[in-house]
Amino acid sequence: MSKLVIENVSRVFPAVRGGAPTRALEPTSLSVADNDFVTILGPSGCGKSTLLRMIAGLDTPTTGTLMLDGKPITGPGADRGMVFQSYTLFPWLTVSENISFGLRERGMAPRECAAIAGAWLEKVGLTSFANHFPKQLSGGMQQRTAIARALANDPKILLLDEPFGALDNQTRGLMQELLLGIWERERKTVIFVTHDIEEAAFLASRVVVMTARPGRIKADIAVDLPHPRLYTLKTSPEFAVLKARLTEEIRAEAVLAAEAH
Amino acid sequence: MKPLAPISSSARITLGIAFFVLFVAAWSYATFGGFVSKTFLANPLTMLNDGWDLLTKQGFLTDIGMTIWRVIGGFVLAAVFAVPIGILMGAYKPVEAFLEPFVSFARYLPASAFIPLLILWAGIGELQKLLVIFIGSVFQLILMVAVTVGSVRRDLVEASLTLGARDAGVLKRVLVPAAAPGIAEILRLVLGWAWTYVIVAELIGSSSGIGHMIIDSQALLATGQIIFGIIVIGVIGLISDYAFKALNRALFPWSIL
Ligand SMILES: Nc1ncnc2c1ncn2[C@@H]1O[C@H](COP(=O)(O)OP(=O)(O)OP(=O)(O)O)[C@@H](O)[C@H]1O
Ligand SMILES: [Mg+2]
């Protein structure tokens, strides 16, 4: 059964001061199955964030419909957790309080919230930072907290918008393994946006490649690499083949994107 | 000196005191040196002497108490109205569209110009003094609070929505806590302005308060007393400002990280 069905969804942003309207996303159709890990790979400005925001219900499509479990998406809700491209932890709450934000909103008792937050702190390795404020954390720790905050809410689907984009290569690698480990255990449906080929290939059970703006789906590639995946996979021959193929797909788009600017 | 480079707290205190020392030195030079007439500007010693006389013989402490109570009374009254209205204006655009034009207009009405009208309405009692401060502060507070709430980071609001927050939750658990340190800072600022209104209110039709003492002293050409009154206002302002700052830091430790 398909969990998320995106049908002919497009987004045109109105013109800014006499310019032409921005066609951020061409009509796009995509179905995501239950428990799938889909990465969306595309050059900067191709409408990846726009697509993700429409799935989250934070933006409305110009045309087309989005359905989650057969119900149309009309606005944001707790069933779709999101980790943003920028750091969006609540600065006035501690790490632990940030993680239980959604639970408190549902009216769960503080004691129960703390227990769930504690379990998630452990899963993302931040137990000793439970009472720190977000500004006292590094970027990687903040994004780990943001992932825990989204997952503690037990959403049907997890949306991640280049969550590791601002991190250095080593940290990024560790975070990928952490996320993959969580997914292998919890089997949540995940949509992960990135412009990093290696990241897209390493994490995904399916890579969706998008064209340069106006974005549309160019290729949809299943990734059959076995689980659990370790960082050593990145140096294996199968991985190299997959990477080469994705590089081929995306290169043409990057060239187009560069010419358009 | 490098731009934005921090300094040690002892250096900060020394520099802060140094300015006061310079200020008093310049004042002493002008008065003891005979460069300005005694009638226009008392020297620091006369001022201290007059001040002691005011405090011990003329019951100036009661005046100070009256003035402080008026400032706090009027200011709390204004804050009780302004903070909730400002929050609603900042959070809900229709409320803003409804109230903003009027508040912006009312903000420019000088509080002191209302004094004659307020005397007609409320007499020369305490209510009139409180109302002057209320009118002077409330519109400024509303607008500044609304702007602070309205400029809360959109992505934080969006994050709360994806975590299942509804309207009331967004208001109570995102907009208000995010804006709280800013609101506290606005209150501190406007409290300072309330002090100028109270003195003006006391200059006209009043029988007590620091402002009343100042206007009485003018008739007696007692410049020492006037200056002492002004300095007392400054000192109280300084103390309340520091207290407010310390309170804000204690209430919102996250905002100064
Ligand atoms: N609120 C908006 N108003 C107008 N135009 C917008 C808005 N948001 C996005 N756009 C435009 O839509 C296009 C796609 O933006 P989007 O943020 O989806 O790109 P992206 O693929 O996420 O890029 P990146 O990888 O750099 O984050 C861009 O050209 C951008 O200018
Ligand atoms: Mg983006």
mmCIF file of N, CA, C and O in Angstrom, chain A residues 211-260:
data_model
loop_
_atom_site.group_PDB
_atom_site.id
_atom_site.type_symbol
_atom_site.label_atom_id
_atom_site.label_comp_id
_atom_site.label_asym_id
_atom_site.label_seq_id
_atom_site.Cartn_x
_atom_site.Cartn_y
_atom_site.Cartn_z
ATOM 1 N N THR A 211 15.412 17.487 -11.591
ATOM 2 C CA THR A 211 16.102 18.343 -12.557
ATOM 3 C C THR A 211 16.320 19.714 -11.943
ATOM 4 O O THR A 211 15.749 20.040 -10.914
ATOM 5 N N ALA A 212 17.132 20.515 -12.663
ATOM 6 C CA ALA A 212 17.315 21.895 -12.228
ATOM 7 C C ALA A 212 15.998 22.638 -12.379
ATOM 8 O O ALA A 212 15.072 22.162 -13.015
ATOM 9 N N ARG A 213 15.904 23.808 -11.766
ATOM 10 C CA ARG A 213 14.667 24.563 -11.759
ATOM 11 C C ARG A 213 14.188 24.888 -13.170
ATOM 12 O O ARG A 213 15.004 25.305 -13.992
ATOM 13 N N PRO A 214 12.910 24.799 -13.474
ATOM 14 C CA PRO A 214 11.859 24.336 -12.577
ATOM 15 C C PRO A 214 11.963 22.840 -12.351
ATOM 16 O O PRO A 214 12.105 22.080 -13.296
ATOM 17 N N GLY A 215 11.908 22.430 -11.065
ATOM 18 C CA GLY A 215 12.176 21.048 -10.721
ATOM 19 C C GLY A 215 11.109 20.091 -11.221
ATOM 20 O O GLY A 215 9.929 20.404 -11.273
ATOM 21 N N ARG A 216 11.599 18.913 -11.641
ATOM 22 C CA ARG A 216 10.667 17.815 -11.944
ATOM 23 C C ARG A 216 11.462 16.559 -11.726
ATOM 24 O O ARG A 216 12.704 16.597 -11.647
ATOM 25 N N ILE A 217 10.789 15.395 -11.629
ATOM 26 C CA ILE A 217 11.526 14.169 -11.347
ATOM 27 C C ILE A 217 12.172 13.656 -12.618
ATOM 28 O O ILE A 217 11.528 13.516 -13.648
ATOM 29 N N LYS A 218 13.476 13.418 -12.534
ATOM 30 C CA LYS A 218 14.216 13.000 -13.705
ATOM 31 C C LYS A 218 14.445 11.498 -13.693
ATOM 32 O O LYS A 218 14.407 10.844 -14.730
ATOM 33 N N ALA A 219 14.743 10.953 -12.521
ATOM 34 C CA ALA A 219 15.011 9.523 -12.424
ATOM 35 C C ALA A 219 14.577 9.030 -11.063
ATOM 36 O O ALA A 219 14.510 9.802 -10.104
ATOM 37 N N ASP A 220 14.261 7.751 -10.977
ATOM 38 C CA ASP A 220 13.773 7.151 -9.740
ATOM 39 C C ASP A 220 14.490 5.819 -9.614
ATOM 40 O O ASP A 220 14.184 4.879 -10.338
ATOM 41 N N ILE A 221 15.492 5.752 -8.768
ATOM 42 C CA ILE A 221 16.417 4.620 -8.768
ATOM 43 C C ILE A 221 16.309 3.853 -7.460
ATOM 44 O O ILE A 221 16.491 4.431 -6.384
ATOM 45 N N ALA A 222 16.016 2.563 -7.549
ATOM 46 C CA ALA A 222 15.955 1.732 -6.345
ATOM 47 C C ALA A 222 17.373 1.385 -5.905
ATOM 48 O O ALA A 222 18.252 1.156 -6.741
ATOM 49 N N VAL A 223 17.603 1.376 -4.612
ATOM 50 C CA VAL A 223 18.923 1.040 -4.076
ATOM 51 C C VAL A 223 18.796 -0.278 -3.328
ATOM 52 O O VAL A 223 18.109 -0.355 -2.318
ATOM 53 N N ASP A 224 19.486 -1.327 -3.848
ATOM 54 C CA ASP A 224 19.307 -2.653 -3.250
ATOM 55 C C ASP A 224 20.417 -3.039 -2.288
ATOM 56 O O ASP A 224 20.552 -4.199 -1.937
ATOM 57 N N LEU A 225 21.237 -2.067 -1.891
ATOM 58 C CA LEU A 225 22.336 -2.407 -0.981
ATOM 59 C C LEU A 225 21.765 -2.966 0.319
ATOM 60 O O LEU A 225 20.711 -2.520 0.778
ATOM 61 N N PRO A 226 22.444 -3.960 0.893
ATOM 62 C CA PRO A 226 21.899 -4.627 2.073
ATOM 63 C C PRO A 226 21.957 -3.755 3.331
ATOM 64 O O PRO A 226 22.742 -2.816 3.406
ATOM 65 N N HIS A 227 21.107 -4.098 4.292
ATOM 66 C CA HIS A 227 21.134 -3.469 5.618
ATOM 67 C C HIS A 227 21.630 -4.501 6.608
ATOM 68 O O HIS A 227 21.438 -5.692 6.371
ATOM 69 N N PRO A 228 22.184 -4.180 7.741
ATOM 70 C CA PRO A 228 22.567 -2.823 8.138
ATOM 71 C C PRO A 228 23.753 -2.307 7.319
ATOM 72 O O PRO A 228 24.638 -3.074 6.972
ATOM 73 N N ARG A 229 23.738 -1.003 7.059
ATOM 74 C CA ARG A 229 24.816 -0.425 6.255
ATOM 75 C C ARG A 229 25.819 0.252 7.192
ATOM 76 O O ARG A 229 25.443 0.990 8.095
ATOM 77 N N LEU A 230 27.093 0.012 6.905
ATOM 78 C CA LEU A 230 28.151 0.653 7.678
ATOM 79 C C LEU A 230 28.902 1.606 6.768
ATOM 80 O O LEU A 230 28.779 1.536 5.542
ATOM 81 N N TYR A 231 29.720 2.467 7.368
ATOM 82 C CA TYR A 231 30.445 3.444 6.556
ATOM 83 C C TYR A 231 31.348 2.776 5.534
ATOM 84 O O TYR A 231 31.658 3.344 4.492
ATOM 85 N N THR A 232 31.752 1.528 5.818
ATOM 86 C CA THR A 232 32.635 0.823 4.877
ATOM 87 C C THR A 232 31.957 0.617 3.529
ATOM 88 O O THR A 232 32.628 0.484 2.505
ATOM 89 N N LEU A 233 30.625 0.632 3.554
ATOM 90 C CA LEU A 233 29.884 0.472 2.303
ATOM 91 C C LEU A 233 30.280 1.533 1.282
ATOM 92 O O LEU A 233 30.316 1.288 0.076
ATOM 93 N N LYS A 234 30.620 2.712 1.796
ATOM 94 C CA LYS A 234 30.896 3.840 0.901
ATOM 95 C C LYS A 234 32.119 3.592 0.007
ATOM 96 O O LYS A 234 32.304 4.301 -0.973
ATOM 97 N N THR A 235 32.977 2.633 0.404
ATOM 98 C CA THR A 235 34.166 2.369 -0.408
ATOM 99 C C THR A 235 34.024 1.077 -1.210
ATOM 100 O O THR A 235 34.971 0.647 -1.862
ATOM 101 N N SER A 236 32.807 0.460 -1.156
ATOM 102 C CA SER A 236 32.625 -0.808 -1.873
ATOM 103 C C SER A 236 32.370 -0.560 -3.358
ATOM 104 O O SER A 236 31.905 0.510 -3.745
ATOM 105 N N PRO A 237 32.667 -1.567 -4.221
ATOM 106 C CA PRO A 237 32.472 -1.403 -5.659
ATOM 107 C C PRO A 237 31.008 -1.153 -6.047
ATOM 108 O O PRO A 237 30.745 -0.297 -6.902
ATOM 109 N N GLU A 238 30.057 -1.871 -5.381
ATOM 110 C CA GLU A 238 28.642 -1.646 -5.753
ATOM 111 C C GLU A 238 28.252 -0.193 -5.526
ATOM 112 O O GLU A 238 27.518 0.393 -6.319
ATOM 113 N N PHE A 239 28.775 0.342 -4.407
ATOM 114 C CA PHE A 239 28.435 1.721 -4.069
ATOM 115 C C PHE A 239 29.006 2.669 -5.111
ATOM 116 O O PHE A 239 28.357 3.638 -5.516
ATOM 117 N N ALA A 240 30.230 2.351 -5.571
ATOM 118 C CA ALA A 240 30.881 3.199 -6.577
ATOM 119 C C ALA A 240 30.048 3.231 -7.859
ATOM 120 O O ALA A 240 29.884 4.286 -8.476
ATOM 121 N N VAL A 241 29.505 2.073 -8.239
ATOM 122 C CA VAL A 241 28.693 1.999 -9.452
ATOM 123 C C VAL A 241 27.453 2.885 -9.305
ATOM 124 O O VAL A 241 27.121 3.676 -10.193
ATOM 125 N N LEU A 242 26.804 2.755 -8.154
ATOM 126 C CA LEU A 242 25.590 3.534 -7.899
ATOM 127 C C LEU A 242 25.895 5.030 -7.914
ATOM 128 O O LEU A 242 25.164 5.842 -8.507
ATOM 129 N N LYS A 243 27.006 5.380 -7.270
ATOM 130 C CA LYS A 243 27.393 6.787 -7.204
ATOM 131 C C LYS A 243 27.666 7.351 -8.589
ATOM 132 O O LYS A 243 27.244 8.468 -8.909
ATOM 133 N N ALA A 244 28.360 6.519 -9.400
ATOM 134 C CA ALA A 244 28.680 6.960 -10.758
ATOM 135 C C ALA A 244 27.397 7.226 -11.532
ATOM 136 O O ALA A 244 27.271 8.230 -12.245
ATOM 137 N N ARG A 245 26.424 6.361 -11.349
ATOM 138 C CA ARG A 245 25.171 6.511 -12.079
ATOM 139 C C ARG A 245 24.449 7.792 -11.644
ATOM 140 O O ARG A 245 23.976 8.568 -12.474
ATOM 141 N N LEU A 246 24.396 8.007 -10.331
ATOM 142 C CA LEU A 246 23.736 9.218 -9.823
ATOM 143 C C LEU A 246 24.481 10.470 -10.273
ATOM 144 O O LEU A 246 23.866 11.486 -10.610
ATOM 145 N N THR A 247 25.811 10.383 -10.252
ATOM 146 C CA THR A 247 26.617 11.525 -10.668
ATOM 147 C C THR A 247 26.282 11.896 -12.104
ATOM 148 O O THR A 247 26.115 13.070 -12.446
ATOM 149 N N GLU A 248 26.167 10.878 -12.960
ATOM 150 C CA GLU A 248 25.818 11.084 -14.361
ATOM 151 C C GLU A 248 24.477 11.819 -14.456
ATOM 152 O O GLU A 248 24.337 12.794 -15.179
ATOM 153 N N GLU A 249 23.497 11.320 -13.683
ATOM 154 C CA GLU A 249 22.147 11.895 -13.732
ATOM 155 C C GLU A 249 22.148 13.360 -13.298
ATOM 156 O O GLU A 249 21.471 14.194 -13.885
ATOM 157 N N ILE A 250 22.916 13.638 -12.255
ATOM 158 C CA ILE A 250 22.793 14.961 -11.636
ATOM 159 C C ILE A 250 23.701 15.989 -12.305
ATOM 160 O O ILE A 250 23.427 17.180 -12.282
ATOM 161 N N ARG A 251 24.782 15.520 -12.951
ATOM 162 C CA ARG A 251 25.761 16.437 -13.510
ATOM 163 C C ARG A 251 25.136 17.368 -14.541
ATOM 164 O O ARG A 251 25.302 18.584 -14.496
ATOM 165 N N ALA A 252 24.372 16.743 -15.448
ATOM 166 C CA ALA A 252 23.731 17.535 -16.490
ATOM 167 C C ALA A 252 22.885 18.638 -15.862
ATOM 168 O O ALA A 252 22.863 19.776 -16.349
ATOM 169 N N GLU A 253 22.224 18.311 -14.763
ATOM 170 C CA GLU A 253 21.343 19.283 -14.111
ATOM 171 C C GLU A 253 22.135 20.387 -13.454
ATOM 172 O O GLU A 253 21.750 21.555 -13.502
ATOM 173 N N ALA A 254 23.238 19.993 -12.837
ATOM 174 C CA ALA A 254 24.069 21.003 -12.175
ATOM 175 C C ALA A 254 24.592 21.994 -13.204
ATOM 176 O O ALA A 254 24.638 23.204 -12.968
ATOM 177 N N VAL A 255 24.977 21.457 -14.389
ATOM 178 C CA VAL A 255 25.463 22.330 -15.463
ATOM 179 C C VAL A 255 24.356 23.299 -15.874
ATOM 180 O O VAL A 255 24.572 24.511 -15.966
ATOM 181 N N LEU A 256 23.146 22.761 -16.050
ATOM 182 C CA LEU A 256 22.010 23.613 -16.424
ATOM 183 C C LEU A 256 21.763 24.686 -15.375
ATOM 184 O O LEU A 256 21.562 25.857 -15.702
ATOM 185 N N ALA A 257 21.795 24.248 -14.101
ATOM 186 C CA ALA A 257 21.529 25.184 -13.008
ATOM 187 C C ALA A 257 22.568 26.293 -13.003
ATOM 188 O O ALA A 257 22.254 27.473 -12.806
ATOM 189 N N ALA A 258 23.825 25.908 -13.239
ATOM 190 C CA ALA A 258 24.905 26.893 -13.219
ATOM 191 C C ALA A 258 24.734 27.892 -14.361
ATOM 192 O O ALA A 258 24.973 29.090 -14.197
ATOM 193 N N GLU A 259 24.297 27.384 -15.534
ATOM 194 C CA GLU A 259 24.105 28.282 -16.675
ATOM 195 C C GLU A 259 22.975 29.270 -16.419
ATOM 196 O O GLU A 259 23.030 30.423 -16.849
ATOM 197 N N ALA A 260 21.953 28.808 -15.715
ATOM 198 C CA ALA A 260 20.773 29.647 -15.491
ATOM 199 C C ALA A 260 21.076 30.797 -14.535
ATOM 200 O O ALA A 260 20.344 31.773 -14.485
#
